[in-house]
C-alpha cells in the first residue's frame, strides 16, 4: 500500500474545496501527519509528484489552473522528503525528479544524501517530463521527442548508478583508533563519457544504506515500459482493472524480454476508496466528492498531458484516431481505446482517473483483493489529495485491519529500508 500526492493542494480534481481539516498545504505539519497516518497503516511508501512549469496548455494561459488550484501550486518534493526523513522511522519516501532537467551529479548526490538521512527509505520516480514549458524554464526551446527522452534517460541511469557505486560500501571507516576516516582505495572516479552526459566522479557522498534509491517508473507507452523493464524495481500505473491487466501483462513480457524475472518489478495501481457504513452511504459520499469535478477541469488536465489546447474541441466527439502527441502517449492511447467522448474522458480525468472503489470496509477490501489478483498486480497507491486526511484515516482504521486479518498486508514493519518493504510480499 502507498500514498501518492503532491506538495500542493491541487492535483486534477479540484478537491481542495473540501475542508482542509485545519491544515495548510504550505507547511510541513500536513505532510508529517499524513506520513504518520500512513505509518500507522504500515504503508510501504509515500510518493510525491513534481511538475516543472506553470501549466498553460488550456487556452494558452495559467488562468484556469490558478483559479482552480489544479496542477499548481506545487512544492519541490526534495525538501519535503528531507522533512519526512527526519519525522518518520519506517515508511518509504519517493520523490519525482526529471532526467531531462536535473544534472545527473546533482540528482545522484541529493538522493544519496536523502537515503542517508532516512536510513535507507528513499525511492526515485524517474520521469522524463512532458511539458514544453518546462524546457523553456530551463533555457531550452523544446523537449527532446518522446522516445529520445527515454534514450537519454537510459544513459542517465548509467551515469547515476556509476556515481552511486563510486564509494564502495565499506569505504567509510570513521575509525578513531587508526585515525582513518575513509579508505581512499575504495573510492573510485567514474570518468563517464557518453553521448549525452559526462561526469568525472566520484560522488561526494558515501554509499547510502540502500546503495541506490529504489527506482520507480510510471511510463506506460511501449518505450516507457521498455525503459521500466530495463531499470525499475517498482511500477505505478492508473486505469481500470482491465487496462491494468493488459498493462501488467505487457510489462511482465518486457521484463522477460530484458532477461529479468517477470515478477521482479512490483506493480501498483491507483485507487480512491471511499467507505461508508453501508454501500449506499459510501456511494452518496463519492457522488458529493465527484461533484467538484467539471468537464473544464478535465479538459485542462488533458491539455497538459497531451500538449494540445483542448478548449476548442467538440466534447461530444471521440478522440481522432490519427491524433499523435509528443507528450503523454499512453494517456492518448487510453483515450482512443476507451471509445468515450472527449467530455466523458474529461470528467473521468477531473476525478483523478483512479479506480473508484466504494462500499463498506469489508466490501472495499474484497474488491481490492479480487482486483489485485485479476489484474496480476502487487498493490495499490491511494491518491486522496492532501485535503482528505480524514478519508485516509478512515481507510487506515477501517479497511487496513480487514486486509491485515486476511494476511493481505503487513501488521508490522519487518524491514527497515524501502527495498525491504517492497520485497517482503
Ligand atoms: C502514477 C503516476 C504518477 C506520475 N507522476 C509524474 C510526475 O510527478 N511528474 C511527471 O512529470 N510525470 C509523472 N507521470 C507521468 C509519467 O512518468 C510519464 O511521463 C508518462 O507516463 C508519459 O510517459 P509514457 O508516454 O511512456 O506513458 C506519472 C504517471 C503516473 C501513472
JSON list of N, CA, C and O and ligand atoms in Angstrom, two decimals, residues 4 47-51 96 125-130 146 150 217-221 223-225 236-238 327-331 381 383, ligand 1:
[
{"chain": "A", "resi": 4, "resn": "UNK", "atom": "N", "xyz": [0.01, 8.47, -2.76]},
{"chain": "A", "resi": 4, "resn": "UNK", "atom": "CA", "xyz": [0.63, 9.28, -3.82]},
{"chain": "A", "resi": 4, "resn": "UNK", "atom": "C", "xyz": [-0.05, 10.63, -3.87]},
{"chain": "A", "resi": 4, "resn": "UNK", "atom": "O", "xyz": [-1.28, 10.72, -3.88]},
{"chain": "A", "resi": 47, "resn": "UNK", "atom": "N", "xyz": [4.62, 8.84, -1.99]},
{"chain": "A", "resi": 47, "resn": "UNK", "atom": "CA", "xyz": [5.31, 9.32, -3.19]},
{"chain": "A", "resi": 47, "resn": "UNK", "atom": "C", "xyz": [4.81, 10.70, -3.59]},
{"chain": "A", "resi": 47, "resn": "UNK", "atom": "O", "xyz": [3.60, 10.95, -3.57]},
{"chain": "A", "resi": 48, "resn": "UNK", "atom": "N", "xyz": [5.74, 11.56, -3.95]},
{"chain": "A", "resi": 48, "resn": "UNK", "atom": "CA", "xyz": [5.40, 12.94, -4.31]},
{"chain": "A", "resi": 48, "resn": "UNK", "atom": "C", "xyz": [5.65, 13.18, -5.80]},
{"chain": "A", "resi": 48, "resn": "UNK", "atom": "O", "xyz": [6.74, 12.91, -6.31]},
{"chain": "A", "resi": 49, "resn": "UNK", "atom": "N", "xyz": [4.65, 13.74, -6.45]},
{"chain": "A", "resi": 49, "resn": "UNK", "atom": "CA", "xyz": [4.76, 14.10, -7.87]},
{"chain": "A", "resi": 49, "resn": "UNK", "atom": "C", "xyz": [5.55, 15.40, -8.01]},
{"chain": "A", "resi": 49, "resn": "UNK", "atom": "O", "xyz": [5.79, 16.10, -7.03]},
{"chain": "A", "resi": 50, "resn": "UNK", "atom": "N", "xyz": [5.91, 15.72, -9.24]},
{"chain": "A", "resi": 50, "resn": "UNK", "atom": "CA", "xyz": [6.50, 17.03, -9.49]},
{"chain": "A", "resi": 50, "resn": "UNK", "atom": "C", "xyz": [6.18, 17.49, -10.91]},
{"chain": "A", "resi": 50, "resn": "UNK", "atom": "O", "xyz": [6.00, 16.68, -11.81]},
{"chain": "A", "resi": 51, "resn": "UNK", "atom": "N", "xyz": [6.11, 18.79, -11.07]},
{"chain": "A", "resi": 51, "resn": "UNK", "atom": "CA", "xyz": [5.92, 19.40, -12.38]},
{"chain": "A", "resi": 51, "resn": "UNK", "atom": "C", "xyz": [6.81, 20.63, -12.41]},
{"chain": "A", "resi": 51, "resn": "UNK", "atom": "O", "xyz": [7.02, 21.25, -11.37]},
{"chain": "A", "resi": 96, "resn": "UNK", "atom": "N", "xyz": [9.69, 12.53, -7.16]},
{"chain": "A", "resi": 96, "resn": "UNK", "atom": "CA", "xyz": [9.77, 12.57, -8.62]},
{"chain": "A", "resi": 96, "resn": "UNK", "atom": "C", "xyz": [10.83, 13.58, -9.03]},
{"chain": "A", "resi": 96, "resn": "UNK", "atom": "O", "xyz": [10.77, 14.74, -8.62]},
{"chain": "A", "resi": 125, "resn": "UNK", "atom": "N", "xyz": [11.14, 8.36, -8.39]},
{"chain": "A", "resi": 125, "resn": "UNK", "atom": "CA", "xyz": [10.22, 8.20, -9.52]},
{"chain": "A", "resi": 125, "resn": "UNK", "atom": "C", "xyz": [10.87, 8.86, -10.73]},
{"chain": "A", "resi": 125, "resn": "UNK", "atom": "O", "xyz": [10.96, 10.09, -10.80]},
{"chain": "A", "resi": 126, "resn": "UNK", "atom": "N", "xyz": [11.36, 8.04, -11.65]},
{"chain": "A", "resi": 126, "resn": "UNK", "atom": "CA", "xyz": [12.11, 8.55, -12.80]},
{"chain": "A", "resi": 126, "resn": "UNK", "atom": "C", "xyz": [11.14, 9.04, -13.85]},
{"chain": "A", "resi": 126, "resn": "UNK", "atom": "O", "xyz": [10.38, 8.25, -14.43]},
{"chain": "A", "resi": 127, "resn": "UNK", "atom": "N", "xyz": [11.13, 10.34, -14.11]},
{"chain": "A", "resi": 127, "resn": "UNK", "atom": "CA", "xyz": [10.30, 10.86, -15.19]},
{"chain": "A", "resi": 127, "resn": "UNK", "atom": "C", "xyz": [11.19, 11.61, -16.18]},
{"chain": "A", "resi": 127, "resn": "UNK", "atom": "O", "xyz": [12.28, 12.07, -15.83]},
{"chain": "A", "resi": 128, "resn": "UNK", "atom": "N", "xyz": [10.69, 11.71, -17.42]},
{"chain": "A", "resi": 128, "resn": "UNK", "atom": "CA", "xyz": [11.45, 12.43, -18.44]},
{"chain": "A", "resi": 128, "resn": "UNK", "atom": "C", "xyz": [10.82, 13.79, -18.75]},
{"chain": "A", "resi": 128, "resn": "UNK", "atom": "O", "xyz": [11.32, 14.51, -19.58]},
{"chain": "A", "resi": 129, "resn": "UNK", "atom": "N", "xyz": [9.71, 14.09, -18.07]},
{"chain": "A", "resi": 129, "resn": "UNK", "atom": "CA", "xyz": [8.93, 15.33, -18.24]},
{"chain": "A", "resi": 129, "resn": "UNK", "atom": "C", "xyz": [8.17, 15.36, -19.56]},
{"chain": "A", "resi": 129, "resn": "UNK", "atom": "O", "xyz": [8.59, 14.74, -20.53]},
{"chain": "A", "resi": 130, "resn": "UNK", "atom": "N", "xyz": [7.05, 16.08, -19.55]},
{"chain": "A", "resi": 130, "resn": "UNK", "atom": "CA", "xyz": [6.23, 16.08, -20.77]},
{"chain": "A", "resi": 130, "resn": "UNK", "atom": "C", "xyz": [5.83, 17.48, -21.23]},
{"chain": "A", "resi": 130, "resn": "UNK", "atom": "O", "xyz": [5.13, 17.62, -22.22]},
{"chain": "A", "resi": 146, "resn": "UNK", "atom": "N", "xyz": [9.58, 12.32, -27.66]},
{"chain": "A", "resi": 146, "resn": "UNK", "atom": "CA", "xyz": [9.20, 11.33, -26.64]},
{"chain": "A", "resi": 146, "resn": "UNK", "atom": "C", "xyz": [10.22, 10.18, -26.49]},
{"chain": "A", "resi": 146, "resn": "UNK", "atom": "O", "xyz": [10.77, 9.95, -25.41]},
{"chain": "A", "resi": 150, "resn": "UNK", "atom": "N", "xyz": [13.54, 9.02, -23.58]},
{"chain": "A", "resi": 150, "resn": "UNK", "atom": "CA", "xyz": [13.85, 7.74, -22.91]},
{"chain": "A", "resi": 150, "resn": "UNK", "atom": "C", "xyz": [15.26, 7.26, -23.25]},
{"chain": "A", "resi": 150, "resn": "UNK", "atom": "O", "xyz": [15.94, 6.67, -22.40]},
{"chain": "A", "resi": 217, "resn": "UNK", "atom": "N", "xyz": [9.03, 3.80, -11.67]},
{"chain": "A", "resi": 217, "resn": "UNK", "atom": "CA", "xyz": [8.76, 4.29, -13.03]},
{"chain": "A", "resi": 217, "resn": "UNK", "atom": "C", "xyz": [7.28, 4.23, -13.33]},
{"chain": "A", "resi": 217, "resn": "UNK", "atom": "O", "xyz": [6.59, 3.31, -12.90]},
{"chain": "A", "resi": 218, "resn": "UNK", "atom": "N", "xyz": [6.81, 5.24, -14.07]},
{"chain": "A", "resi": 218, "resn": "UNK", "atom": "CA", "xyz": [5.37, 5.28, -14.37]},
{"chain": "A", "resi": 218, "resn": "UNK", "atom": "C", "xyz": [5.08, 5.39, -15.86]},
{"chain": "A", "resi": 218, "resn": "UNK", "atom": "O", "xyz": [3.93, 5.57, -16.24]},
{"chain": "A", "resi": 219, "resn": "UNK", "atom": "N", "xyz": [6.09, 5.30, -16.69]},
{"chain": "A", "resi": 219, "resn": "UNK", "atom": "CA", "xyz": [5.85, 5.38, -18.14]},
{"chain": "A", "resi": 219, "resn": "UNK", "atom": "C", "xyz": [5.03, 4.17, -18.58]},
{"chain": "A", "resi": 219, "resn": "UNK", "atom": "O", "xyz": [5.25, 3.05, -18.12]},
{"chain": "A", "resi": 220, "resn": "UNK", "atom": "N", "xyz": [4.08, 4.41, -19.45]},
{"chain": "A", "resi": 220, "resn": "UNK", "atom": "CA", "xyz": [3.20, 3.31, -19.84]},
{"chain": "A", "resi": 220, "resn": "UNK", "atom": "C", "xyz": [3.17, 3.11, -21.35]},
{"chain": "A", "resi": 220, "resn": "UNK", "atom": "O", "xyz": [2.53, 2.18, -21.84]},
{"chain": "A", "resi": 221, "resn": "UNK", "atom": "N", "xyz": [3.84, 3.97, -22.10]},
{"chain": "A", "resi": 221, "resn": "UNK", "atom": "CA", "xyz": [3.93, 3.76, -23.55]},
{"chain": "A", "resi": 221, "resn": "UNK", "atom": "C", "xyz": [4.83, 2.55, -23.79]},
{"chain": "A", "resi": 221, "resn": "UNK", "atom": "O", "xyz": [5.56, 2.13, -22.88]},
{"chain": "A", "resi": 223, "resn": "UNK", "atom": "N", "xyz": [7.63, 2.41, -25.29]},
{"chain": "A", "resi": 223, "resn": "UNK", "atom": "CA", "xyz": [9.02, 2.80, -25.00]},
{"chain": "A", "resi": 223, "resn": "UNK", "atom": "C", "xyz": [9.22, 2.99, -23.49]},
{"chain": "A", "resi": 223, "resn": "UNK", "atom": "O", "xyz": [10.27, 2.64, -22.93]},
{"chain": "A", "resi": 224, "resn": "UNK", "atom": "N", "xyz": [8.18, 3.54, -22.83]},
{"chain": "A", "resi": 224, "resn": "UNK", "atom": "CA", "xyz": [8.25, 3.74, -21.39]},
{"chain": "A", "resi": 224, "resn": "UNK", "atom": "C", "xyz": [8.32, 2.40, -20.65]},
{"chain": "A", "resi": 224, "resn": "UNK", "atom": "O", "xyz": [9.08, 2.25, -19.69]},
{"chain": "A", "resi": 225, "resn": "UNK", "atom": "N", "xyz": [7.55, 1.42, -21.11]},
{"chain": "A", "resi": 225, "resn": "UNK", "atom": "CA", "xyz": [7.59, 0.11, -20.45]},
{"chain": "A", "resi": 225, "resn": "UNK", "atom": "C", "xyz": [8.93, -0.58, -20.69]},
{"chain": "A", "resi": 225, "resn": "UNK", "atom": "O", "xyz": [9.43, -1.28, -19.82]},
{"chain": "A", "resi": 236, "resn": "UNK", "atom": "N", "xyz": [4.26, 2.16, -11.25]},
{"chain": "A", "resi": 236, "resn": "UNK", "atom": "CA", "xyz": [2.96, 2.64, -10.80]},
{"chain": "A", "resi": 236, "resn": "UNK", "atom": "C", "xyz": [2.15, 3.04, -12.03]},
{"chain": "A", "resi": 236, "resn": "UNK", "atom": "O", "xyz": [2.68, 3.64, -12.96]},
{"chain": "A", "resi": 237, "resn": "UNK", "atom": "N", "xyz": [0.89, 2.69, -12.02]},
{"chain": "A", "resi": 237, "resn": "UNK", "atom": "CA", "xyz": [0.07, 2.98, -13.19]},
{"chain": "A", "resi": 237, "resn": "UNK", "atom": "C", "xyz": [-1.36, 3.24, -12.74]},
{"chain": "A", "resi": 237, "resn": "UNK", "atom": "O", "xyz": [-1.73, 2.96, -11.60]},
{"chain": "A", "resi": 238, "resn": "UNK", "atom": "N", "xyz": [-2.15, 3.78, -13.65]},
{"chain": "A", "resi": 238, "resn": "UNK", "atom": "CA", "xyz": [-3.54, 4.05, -13.31]},
{"chain": "A", "resi": 238, "resn": "UNK", "atom": "C", "xyz": [-4.44, 3.50, -14.39]},
{"chain": "A", "resi": 238, "resn": "UNK", "atom": "O", "xyz": [-3.99, 3.23, -15.50]},
{"chain": "A", "resi": 327, "resn": "UNK", "atom": "N", "xyz": [3.71, 14.25, -25.98]},
{"chain": "A", "resi": 327, "resn": "UNK", "atom": "CA", "xyz": [3.58, 14.30, -24.52]},
{"chain": "A", "resi": 327, "resn": "UNK", "atom": "C", "xyz": [3.36, 12.91, -23.95]},
{"chain": "A", "resi": 327, "resn": "UNK", "atom": "O", "xyz": [4.18, 12.02, -24.13]},
{"chain": "A", "resi": 328, "resn": "UNK", "atom": "N", "xyz": [2.23, 12.73, -23.31]},
{"chain": "A", "resi": 328, "resn": "UNK", "atom": "CA", "xyz": [1.93, 11.53, -22.54]},
{"chain": "A", "resi": 328, "resn": "UNK", "atom": "C", "xyz": [1.23, 10.55, -23.48]},
{"chain": "A", "resi": 328, "resn": "UNK", "atom": "O", "xyz": [0.01, 10.51, -23.57]},
{"chain": "A", "resi": 329, "resn": "UNK", "atom": "N", "xyz": [2.03, 9.75, -24.20]},
{"chain": "A", "resi": 329, "resn": "UNK", "atom": "CA", "xyz": [1.46, 8.94, -25.28]},
{"chain": "A", "resi": 329, "resn": "UNK", "atom": "C", "xyz": [0.51, 7.86, -24.78]},
{"chain": "A", "resi": 329, "resn": "UNK", "atom": "O", "xyz": [-0.49, 7.56, -25.42]},
{"chain": "A", "resi": 330, "resn": "UNK", "atom": "N", "xyz": [0.84, 7.27, -23.65]},
{"chain": "A", "resi": 330, "resn": "UNK", "atom": "CA", "xyz": [-0.02, 6.18, -23.18]},
{"chain": "A", "resi": 330, "resn": "UNK", "atom": "C", "xyz": [-1.40, 6.70, -22.77]},
{"chain": "A", "resi": 330, "resn": "UNK", "atom": "O", "xyz": [-2.39, 6.00, -22.88]},
{"chain": "A", "resi": 331, "resn": "UNK", "atom": "N", "xyz": [-1.45, 7.95, -22.31]},
{"chain": "A", "resi": 331, "resn": "UNK", "atom": "CA", "xyz": [-2.77, 8.55, -22.00]},
{"chain": "A", "resi": 331, "resn": "UNK", "atom": "C", "xyz": [-3.59, 8.64, -23.29]},
{"chain": "A", "resi": 331, "resn": "UNK", "atom": "O", "xyz": [-4.75, 8.27, -23.32]},
{"chain": "A", "resi": 381, "resn": "UNK", "atom": "N", "xyz": [-1.79, 2.27, -4.80]},
{"chain": "A", "resi": 381, "resn": "UNK", "atom": "CA", "xyz": [-1.49, 3.56, -4.17]},
{"chain": "A", "resi": 381, "resn": "UNK", "atom": "C", "xyz": [-2.77, 4.37, -4.14]},
{"chain": "A", "resi": 381, "resn": "UNK", "atom": "O", "xyz": [-3.55, 4.38, -5.08]},
{"chain": "A", "resi": 383, "resn": "UNK", "atom": "N", "xyz": [-4.71, 7.94, -3.85]},
{"chain": "A", "resi": 383, "resn": "UNK", "atom": "CA", "xyz": [-4.43, 9.35, -4.15]},
{"chain": "A", "resi": 383, "resn": "UNK", "atom": "C", "xyz": [-5.61, 10.21, -3.70]},
{"chain": "A", "resi": 383, "resn": "UNK", "atom": "O", "xyz": [-6.34, 10.75, -4.52]},
{"chain": "B", "resi": 1, "resn": "LIG", "atom": "C1", "xyz": [1.00, 7.48, -11.00]},
{"chain": "B", "resi": 1, "resn": "LIG", "atom": "C2", "xyz": [1.75, 8.33, -11.95]},
{"chain": "B", "resi": 1, "resn": "LIG", "atom": "C3", "xyz": [2.49, 9.40, -11.46]},
{"chain": "B", "resi": 1, "resn": "LIG", "atom": "C4", "xyz": [3.20, 10.23, -12.30]},
{"chain": "B", "resi": 1, "resn": "LIG", "atom": "N1", "xyz": [3.87, 11.29, -11.78]},
{"chain": "B", "resi": 1, "resn": "LIG", "atom": "C5", "xyz": [4.50, 12.16, -12.60]},
{"chain": "B", "resi": 1, "resn": "LIG", "atom": "C6", "xyz": [5.13, 13.31, -12.07]},
{"chain": "B", "resi": 1, "resn": "LIG", "atom": "O1", "xyz": [5.08, 13.57, -10.88]},
{"chain": "B", "resi": 1, "resn": "LIG", "atom": "N2", "xyz": [5.76, 14.15, -12.92]},
{"chain": "B", "resi": 1, "resn": "LIG", "atom": "C7", "xyz": [5.82, 13.90, -14.27]},
{"chain": "B", "resi": 1, "resn": "LIG", "atom": "O2", "xyz": [6.43, 14.69, -14.99]},
{"chain": "B", "resi": 1, "resn": "LIG", "atom": "N3", "xyz": [5.22, 12.80, -14.80]},
{"chain": "B", "resi": 1, "resn": "LIG", "atom": "C8", "xyz": [4.56, 11.94, -13.99]},
{"chain": "B", "resi": 1, "resn": "LIG", "atom": "N4", "xyz": [3.92, 10.85, -14.52]},
{"chain": "B", "resi": 1, "resn": "LIG", "atom": "C9", "xyz": [4.00, 10.63, -15.96]},
{"chain": "B", "resi": 1, "resn": "LIG", "atom": "C10", "xyz": [4.95, 9.51, -16.32]},
{"chain": "B", "resi": 1, "resn": "LIG", "atom": "O3", "xyz": [6.11, 9.48, -15.60]},
{"chain": "B", "resi": 1, "resn": "LIG", "atom": "C11", "xyz": [5.32, 9.57, -17.78]},
{"chain": "B", "resi": 1, "resn": "LIG", "atom": "O4", "xyz": [5.90, 10.78, -18.08]},
{"chain": "B", "resi": 1, "resn": "LIG", "atom": "C12", "xyz": [4.12, 9.41, -18.59]},
{"chain": "B", "resi": 1, "resn": "LIG", "atom": "O5", "xyz": [3.54, 8.19, -18.26]},
{"chain": "B", "resi": 1, "resn": "LIG", "atom": "C13", "xyz": [4.46, 9.56, -20.06]},
{"chain": "B", "resi": 1, "resn": "LIG", "atom": "O6", "xyz": [5.24, 8.52, -20.45]},
{"chain": "B", "resi": 1, "resn": "LIG", "atom": "P1", "xyz": [4.67, 7.45, -21.45]},
{"chain": "B", "resi": 1, "resn": "LIG", "atom": "O7", "xyz": [4.30, 8.20, -22.68]},
{"chain": "B", "resi": 1, "resn": "LIG", "atom": "O8", "xyz": [5.83, 6.50, -21.60]},
{"chain": "B", "resi": 1, "resn": "LIG", "atom": "O9", "xyz": [3.50, 6.81, -20.76]},
{"chain": "B", "resi": 1, "resn": "LIG", "atom": "C14", "xyz": [3.19, 10.00, -13.70]},
{"chain": "B", "resi": 1, "resn": "LIG", "atom": "C15", "xyz": [2.45, 8.92, -14.19]},
{"chain": "B", "resi": 1, "resn": "LIG", "atom": "C16", "xyz": [1.72, 8.10, -13.35]},
{"chain": "B", "resi": 1, "resn": "LIG", "atom": "C17", "xyz": [0.93, 6.97, -13.90]}
]
